[in-house]
Amino acid sequence: MTFTSLLYGKMMFIETALKNIALNTIMTEIDSSSVYDMYDKAISSYKNAPAGTREDIKKKYQNNKLNLQGSIQNAIAAAYRKENPKITHFYNNVNYNEVPIWAIFEILTMGDFGYLLSCLTIDMREKVSRSIGINLSSDTYRELLYKYVYALKDLRNAIAHNDVVYDTRFKKMDPSRPMKQCLILEMGMPYINFKTIGDYIILICYYLKLLKVSKTEIKSFIREFEKITREYEASVNPNVSAITICHRMDIDF
């Protein structure tokens, strides 16, 4: 098995599971499958900002909402052009006049999905986070939900494009203190800094744990990662592997 195939399968599983949990939570809370109801009830905006919110923050919420609506419409248009049956089914049928949320979630990229999560109201982010099981003790503003998705998205895109991943050059965001603290607490690690691929493996294991994957399967995933890593180390200069690889996989389950 290659490193790419090992990670890709786990990434796809996590992405699909998170989308399903978020979708079910949102639809249950708004009691609707209408994307317009989602915009009105679940997405932060000027009109539903908490009392006392500054004017500039209200405008930021509204701008984010409009950007989200635009990105979703672009995703729908792209899917329709590609004749994706998940979308054409609704537009090529005179009995339908709206694409439901569940169909939209199926065509969102991981980046778009992360942005949607970031636009949810803080109450909705908390509900989705709790549905997943994320430890919120260090997450005052309920941002782990989407920031972890952004971190995983960077890795997923690198894998999909067969880019170099061992030295984490794919990373596009600086991890926040809560992102590090949550993994330290939940996975029993001495420190986390997202500067090595090992920390991303730990993040994947954290989500596999949250998604009720068996300890046996998670440990098998870790062993395969370590095996592939040893093969990588044997194939490159020791000075290179010393920089790019970090052996800290003694995860506390």
mmCIF file of C-alpha atoms in Angstrom:
data_model
loop_
_atom_site.group_PDB
_atom_site.id
_atom_site.type_symbol
_atom_site.label_atom_id
_atom_site.label_comp_id
_atom_site.label_asym_id
_atom_site.label_seq_id
_atom_site.Cartn_x
_atom_site.Cartn_y
_atom_site.Cartn_z
ATOM 1 C CA MET A 1 0.000 0.000 0.000
ATOM 2 C CA THR A 2 1.238 3.489 -0.794
ATOM 3 C CA PHE A 3 1.197 6.386 1.647
ATOM 4 C CA THR A 4 -1.280 8.193 -0.607
ATOM 5 C CA SER A 5 -3.742 5.312 -0.755
ATOM 6 C CA LEU A 6 -3.466 4.726 3.009
ATOM 7 C CA LEU A 7 -4.413 8.320 3.811
ATOM 8 C CA TYR A 8 -6.908 8.856 1.000
ATOM 9 C CA GLY A 9 -9.235 6.103 2.175
ATOM 10 C CA LYS A 10 -9.293 7.428 5.721
ATOM 11 C CA MET A 11 -9.748 11.013 4.543
ATOM 12 C CA MET A 12 -12.743 10.100 2.378
ATOM 13 C CA PHE A 13 -14.314 8.191 5.263
ATOM 14 C CA ILE A 14 -13.881 11.149 7.633
ATOM 15 C CA GLU A 15 -15.168 13.690 5.102
ATOM 16 C CA THR A 16 -18.286 11.659 4.336
ATOM 17 C CA ALA A 17 -19.000 10.985 8.007
ATOM 18 C CA LEU A 18 -18.586 14.633 9.044
ATOM 19 C CA LYS A 19 -20.842 15.803 6.226
ATOM 20 C CA ASN A 20 -23.521 13.309 7.246
ATOM 21 C CA ILE A 21 -23.385 14.300 10.920
ATOM 22 C CA ALA A 22 -23.447 18.024 10.125
ATOM 23 C CA LEU A 23 -26.263 17.556 7.614
ATOM 24 C CA ASN A 24 -28.434 15.526 9.986
ATOM 25 C CA THR A 25 -27.845 17.960 12.852
ATOM 26 C CA ILE A 26 -28.676 21.026 10.774
ATOM 27 C CA MET A 27 -31.786 19.493 9.189
ATOM 28 C CA THR A 28 -33.040 18.328 12.581
ATOM 29 C CA GLU A 29 -32.496 21.726 14.193
ATOM 30 C CA ILE A 30 -34.167 23.736 11.415
ATOM 31 C CA ASP A 31 -36.782 21.014 10.797
ATOM 32 C CA SER A 32 -36.366 21.399 7.050
ATOM 33 C CA SER A 33 -34.370 20.243 4.020
ATOM 34 C CA SER A 34 -34.608 23.678 2.370
ATOM 35 C CA VAL A 35 -31.351 25.496 1.765
ATOM 36 C CA TYR A 36 -33.212 28.781 2.238
ATOM 37 C CA ASP A 37 -34.311 27.695 5.705
ATOM 38 C CA MET A 38 -30.700 26.804 6.438
ATOM 39 C CA TYR A 39 -29.607 30.291 5.358
ATOM 40 C CA ASP A 40 -32.270 31.895 7.556
ATOM 41 C CA LYS A 41 -32.002 29.736 10.680
ATOM 42 C CA ALA A 42 -28.548 28.179 10.813
ATOM 43 C CA ILE A 43 -26.211 30.698 9.160
ATOM 44 C CA SER A 44 -24.895 33.798 10.931
ATOM 45 C CA SER A 45 -26.153 37.018 9.345
ATOM 46 C CA TYR A 46 -26.809 40.666 10.088
ATOM 47 C CA LYS A 47 -30.314 40.026 11.372
ATOM 48 C CA ASN A 48 -29.603 37.035 13.624
ATOM 49 C CA ALA A 49 -26.402 38.313 15.254
ATOM 50 C CA PRO A 50 -26.512 38.087 19.072
ATOM 51 C CA ALA A 51 -27.687 41.160 20.942
ATOM 52 C CA GLY A 52 -24.869 43.631 21.477
ATOM 53 C CA THR A 53 -22.865 42.523 18.429
ATOM 54 C CA ARG A 54 -20.861 45.384 16.921
ATOM 55 C CA GLU A 55 -22.038 46.807 13.611
ATOM 56 C CA ASP A 56 -18.865 45.807 11.779
ATOM 57 C CA ILE A 57 -19.204 42.219 13.009
ATOM 58 C CA LYS A 58 -22.835 42.097 11.863
ATOM 59 C CA LYS A 59 -21.724 43.236 8.415
ATOM 60 C CA LYS A 60 -18.977 40.609 8.418
ATOM 61 C CA TYR A 61 -21.548 37.899 9.187
ATOM 62 C CA GLN A 62 -23.749 39.125 6.359
ATOM 63 C CA ASN A 63 -20.856 39.261 3.917
ATOM 64 C CA ASN A 64 -19.845 35.725 4.854
ATOM 65 C CA LYS A 65 -23.414 34.564 4.334
ATOM 66 C CA LEU A 66 -23.537 36.125 0.872
ATOM 67 C CA ASN A 67 -20.186 34.555 0.008
ATOM 68 C CA LEU A 68 -21.492 31.189 1.162
ATOM 69 C CA GLN A 69 -24.616 31.532 -0.965
ATOM 70 C CA GLY A 70 -22.420 32.392 -3.927
ATOM 71 C CA SER A 71 -20.087 29.433 -3.416
ATOM 72 C CA ILE A 72 -23.024 27.046 -3.118
ATOM 73 C CA GLN A 73 -24.615 28.411 -6.283
ATOM 74 C CA ASN A 74 -21.280 28.047 -8.082
ATOM 75 C CA ALA A 75 -21.009 24.453 -6.883
ATOM 76 C CA ILE A 76 -24.531 23.715 -8.116
ATOM 77 C CA ALA A 77 -23.844 25.355 -11.498
ATOM 78 C CA ALA A 78 -20.589 23.419 -11.918
ATOM 79 C CA ALA A 79 -22.312 20.145 -11.033
ATOM 80 C CA TYR A 80 -25.106 20.872 -13.485
ATOM 81 C CA ARG A 81 -22.633 21.638 -16.286
ATOM 82 C CA LYS A 82 -20.935 18.323 -15.600
ATOM 83 C CA GLU A 83 -24.360 16.649 -15.704
ATOM 84 C CA ASN A 84 -24.009 15.379 -12.169
ATOM 85 C CA PRO A 85 -27.210 13.358 -11.603
ATOM 86 C CA LYS A 86 -27.389 14.495 -7.969
ATOM 87 C CA ILE A 87 -28.174 17.992 -9.321
ATOM 88 C CA THR A 88 -29.667 17.486 -12.790
ATOM 89 C CA HIS A 89 -32.329 15.305 -11.174
ATOM 90 C CA PHE A 90 -33.822 18.418 -9.586
ATOM 91 C CA TYR A 91 -33.407 20.943 -12.389
ATOM 92 C CA ASN A 92 -34.567 18.642 -15.178
ATOM 93 C CA ASN A 93 -37.777 17.709 -13.402
ATOM 94 C CA VAL A 94 -40.746 20.083 -13.580
ATOM 95 C CA ASN A 95 -41.986 18.842 -10.200
ATOM 96 C CA TYR A 96 -38.944 20.235 -8.351
ATOM 97 C CA ASN A 97 -38.014 23.863 -7.822
ATOM 98 C CA GLU A 98 -35.230 23.663 -5.237
ATOM 99 C CA VAL A 99 -32.155 21.553 -4.571
ATOM 100 C CA PRO A 100 -32.401 20.193 -1.009
ATOM 101 C CA ILE A 101 -29.596 20.576 1.519
ATOM 102 C CA TRP A 102 -28.667 16.890 1.412
ATOM 103 C CA ALA A 103 -27.991 17.045 -2.333
ATOM 104 C CA ILE A 104 -25.913 20.207 -1.915
ATOM 105 C CA PHE A 105 -23.763 18.585 0.781
ATOM 106 C CA GLU A 106 -22.909 15.765 -1.625
ATOM 107 C CA ILE A 107 -21.319 18.123 -4.162
ATOM 108 C CA LEU A 108 -19.478 20.467 -1.791
ATOM 109 C CA THR A 109 -15.695 20.263 -1.804
ATOM 110 C CA MET A 110 -14.084 19.823 1.585
ATOM 111 C CA GLY A 111 -13.027 23.474 1.467
ATOM 112 C CA ASP A 112 -16.586 24.635 0.742
ATOM 113 C CA PHE A 113 -17.851 22.345 3.486
ATOM 114 C CA GLY A 114 -15.407 23.898 5.940
ATOM 115 C CA TYR A 115 -16.529 27.380 4.921
ATOM 116 C CA LEU A 116 -20.183 26.439 5.430
ATOM 117 C CA LEU A 117 -19.351 25.194 8.931
ATOM 118 C CA SER A 118 -17.540 28.466 9.675
ATOM 119 C CA CYS A 119 -20.655 30.424 8.676
ATOM 120 C CA LEU A 120 -22.973 28.542 11.036
ATOM 121 C CA THR A 121 -24.197 30.391 14.102
ATOM 122 C CA ILE A 122 -22.158 29.657 17.203
ATOM 123 C CA ASP A 123 -25.113 27.730 18.670
ATOM 124 C CA MET A 124 -25.338 25.555 15.574
ATOM 125 C CA ARG A 125 -21.566 25.017 15.545
ATOM 126 C CA GLU A 126 -21.805 23.845 19.130
ATOM 127 C CA LYS A 127 -24.627 21.435 18.299
ATOM 128 C CA VAL A 128 -22.735 19.954 15.354
ATOM 129 C CA SER A 129 -19.513 19.774 17.390
ATOM 130 C CA ARG A 130 -21.295 17.895 20.167
ATOM 131 C CA SER A 131 -22.913 15.556 17.643
ATOM 132 C CA ILE A 132 -19.434 14.658 16.418
ATOM 133 C CA GLY A 133 -18.057 14.451 19.950
ATOM 134 C CA ILE A 134 -15.374 17.143 19.735
ATOM 135 C CA ASN A 135 -13.914 18.159 23.094
ATOM 136 C CA LEU A 136 -15.005 21.781 23.507
ATOM 137 C CA SER A 137 -13.258 22.479 26.814
ATOM 138 C CA SER A 138 -10.630 24.671 25.149
ATOM 139 C CA ASP A 139 -12.828 25.849 22.268
ATOM 140 C CA THR A 140 -14.506 28.998 23.607
ATOM 141 C CA TYR A 141 -15.686 30.240 20.217
ATOM 142 C CA ARG A 142 -16.597 26.800 18.813
ATOM 143 C CA GLU A 143 -14.089 27.090 15.979
ATOM 144 C CA LEU A 144 -12.540 23.602 16.114
ATOM 145 C CA LEU A 145 -15.404 22.267 14.009
ATOM 146 C CA TYR A 146 -14.298 24.061 10.865
ATOM 147 C CA LYS A 147 -10.614 24.661 11.601
ATOM 148 C CA TYR A 148 -9.933 20.931 11.810
ATOM 149 C CA VAL A 149 -11.778 20.485 8.505
ATOM 150 C CA TYR A 150 -9.550 23.154 6.933
ATOM 151 C CA ALA A 151 -6.445 21.359 8.258
ATOM 152 C CA LEU A 152 -7.643 18.034 6.871
ATOM 153 C CA LYS A 153 -8.596 19.715 3.597
ATOM 154 C CA ASP A 154 -5.025 20.880 3.048
ATOM 155 C CA LEU A 155 -3.769 17.314 3.509
ATOM 156 C CA ARG A 156 -6.547 15.825 1.396
ATOM 157 C CA ASN A 157 -5.824 18.168 -1.518
ATOM 158 C CA ALA A 158 -2.112 17.348 -1.369
ATOM 159 C CA ILE A 159 -2.928 13.650 -1.462
ATOM 160 C CA ALA A 160 -5.409 14.067 -4.321
ATOM 161 C CA HIS A 161 -2.800 15.930 -6.394
ATOM 162 C CA ASN A 162 -0.023 13.519 -5.440
ATOM 163 C CA ASP A 163 1.989 16.350 -3.875
ATOM 164 C CA VAL A 164 4.726 15.952 -1.276
ATOM 165 C CA VAL A 165 3.177 15.553 2.175
ATOM 166 C CA TYR A 166 5.900 14.369 4.558
ATOM 167 C CA ASP A 167 7.289 17.864 5.163
ATOM 168 C CA THR A 168 3.774 19.397 5.511
ATOM 169 C CA ARG A 169 4.453 21.972 2.817
ATOM 170 C CA PHE A 170 0.764 21.609 1.962
ATOM 171 C CA LYS A 171 -0.239 23.445 5.169
ATOM 172 C CA LYS A 172 -2.056 26.698 4.386
ATOM 173 C CA MET A 173 -3.203 27.664 7.876
ATOM 174 C CA ASP A 174 -1.492 28.247 11.191
ATOM 175 C CA PRO A 175 -3.063 25.974 13.804
ATOM 176 C CA SER A 176 -4.720 27.760 16.701
ATOM 177 C CA ARG A 177 -3.986 27.057 20.355
ATOM 178 C CA PRO A 178 -7.332 25.227 20.842
ATOM 179 C CA MET A 179 -6.503 22.968 17.843
ATOM 180 C CA LYS A 180 -3.295 21.915 19.577
ATOM 181 C CA GLN A 181 -4.732 21.744 23.085
ATOM 182 C CA CYS A 182 -7.668 19.535 22.121
ATOM 183 C CA LEU A 183 -5.407 16.899 20.573
ATOM 184 C CA ILE A 184 -2.983 17.042 23.499
ATOM 185 C CA LEU A 185 -5.847 16.379 25.915
ATOM 186 C CA GLU A 186 -7.754 13.838 23.846
ATOM 187 C CA MET A 187 -4.860 11.822 22.433
ATOM 188 C CA GLY A 188 -2.484 11.971 25.388
ATOM 189 C CA MET A 189 0.290 13.731 23.497
ATOM 190 C CA PRO A 190 3.059 15.827 25.128
ATOM 191 C CA TYR A 191 2.770 18.499 22.434
ATOM 192 C CA ILE A 192 1.264 19.174 19.005
ATOM 193 C CA ASN A 193 2.441 21.808 16.532
ATOM 194 C CA PHE A 194 1.323 20.553 13.094
ATOM 195 C CA LYS A 195 4.849 20.947 11.768
ATOM 196 C CA THR A 196 5.249 17.261 10.938
ATOM 197 C CA ILE A 197 3.057 14.725 9.178
ATOM 198 C CA GLY A 198 2.853 12.801 12.447
ATOM 199 C CA ASP A 199 0.580 15.461 13.933
ATOM 200 C CA TYR A 200 -1.796 15.153 10.987
ATOM 201 C CA ILE A 201 -1.854 11.390 11.486
ATOM 202 C CA ILE A 202 -2.796 12.056 15.118
ATOM 203 C CA LEU A 203 -5.619 14.344 13.945
ATOM 204 C CA ILE A 204 -6.881 11.611 11.614
ATOM 205 C CA CYS A 205 -6.754 9.109 14.479
ATOM 206 C CA TYR A 206 -8.688 11.531 16.695
ATOM 207 C CA TYR A 207 -11.494 11.679 14.145
ATOM 208 C CA LEU A 208 -11.454 7.927 13.603
ATOM 209 C CA LYS A 209 -11.837 7.584 17.367
ATOM 210 C CA LEU A 210 -14.736 10.084 17.436
ATOM 211 C CA LEU A 211 -16.408 8.257 14.558
ATOM 212 C CA LYS A 212 -16.354 4.986 16.526
ATOM 213 C CA VAL A 213 -13.753 3.207 14.412
ATOM 214 C CA SER A 214 -12.387 0.256 16.412
ATOM 215 C CA LYS A 215 -9.084 0.496 18.266
ATOM 216 C CA THR A 216 -7.906 -2.488 16.247
ATOM 217 C CA GLU A 217 -8.472 -0.674 12.950
ATOM 218 C CA ILE A 218 -6.880 2.557 14.188
ATOM 219 C CA LYS A 219 -3.814 0.701 15.462
ATOM 220 C CA SER A 220 -3.579 -1.129 12.133
ATOM 221 C CA PHE A 221 -3.651 2.252 10.369
ATOM 222 C CA ILE A 222 -0.827 3.517 12.607
ATOM 223 C CA ARG A 223 1.272 0.387 12.015
ATOM 224 C CA GLU A 224 0.857 0.742 8.258
ATOM 225 C CA PHE A 225 1.843 4.405 8.461
ATOM 226 C CA GLU A 226 4.962 3.492 10.452
ATOM 227 C CA LYS A 227 5.847 0.738 7.975
ATOM 228 C CA ILE A 228 5.552 3.101 4.996
ATOM 229 C CA THR A 229 7.497 5.735 6.927
ATOM 230 C CA ARG A 230 10.376 3.340 7.588
ATOM 231 C CA GLU A 231 10.485 2.528 3.880
ATOM 232 C CA TYR A 232 10.572 6.257 3.118
ATOM 233 C CA GLU A 233 13.398 6.826 5.586
ATOM 234 C CA ALA A 234 15.406 4.062 3.969
ATOM 235 C CA SER A 235 15.020 5.680 0.557
ATOM 236 C CA VAL A 236 16.148 9.236 1.387
ATOM 237 C CA ASN A 237 19.116 10.945 2.999
ATOM 238 C CA PRO A 238 18.990 10.630 6.836
ATOM 239 C CA ASN A 239 19.268 14.410 7.152
ATOM 240 C CA VAL A 240 16.078 14.751 5.116
ATOM 241 C CA SER A 241 14.092 12.160 7.052
ATOM 242 C CA ALA A 242 15.208 13.687 10.361
ATOM 243 C CA ILE A 243 13.527 16.933 9.369
ATOM 244 C CA THR A 244 10.378 15.551 7.784
ATOM 245 C CA ILE A 245 9.480 12.630 10.042
ATOM 246 C CA CYS A 246 8.474 12.692 13.680
ATOM 247 C CA HIS A 247 7.960 9.414 15.599
ATOM 248 C CA ARG A 248 5.402 10.167 18.291
ATOM 249 C CA MET A 249 2.642 7.654 17.639
ATOM 250 C CA ASP A 250 2.203 6.400 21.223
ATOM 251 C CA ILE A 251 -1.417 7.534 21.175
ATOM 252 C CA ASP A 252 -3.559 7.199 24.290
ATOM 253 C CA PHE A 253 -6.884 5.559 23.440
#
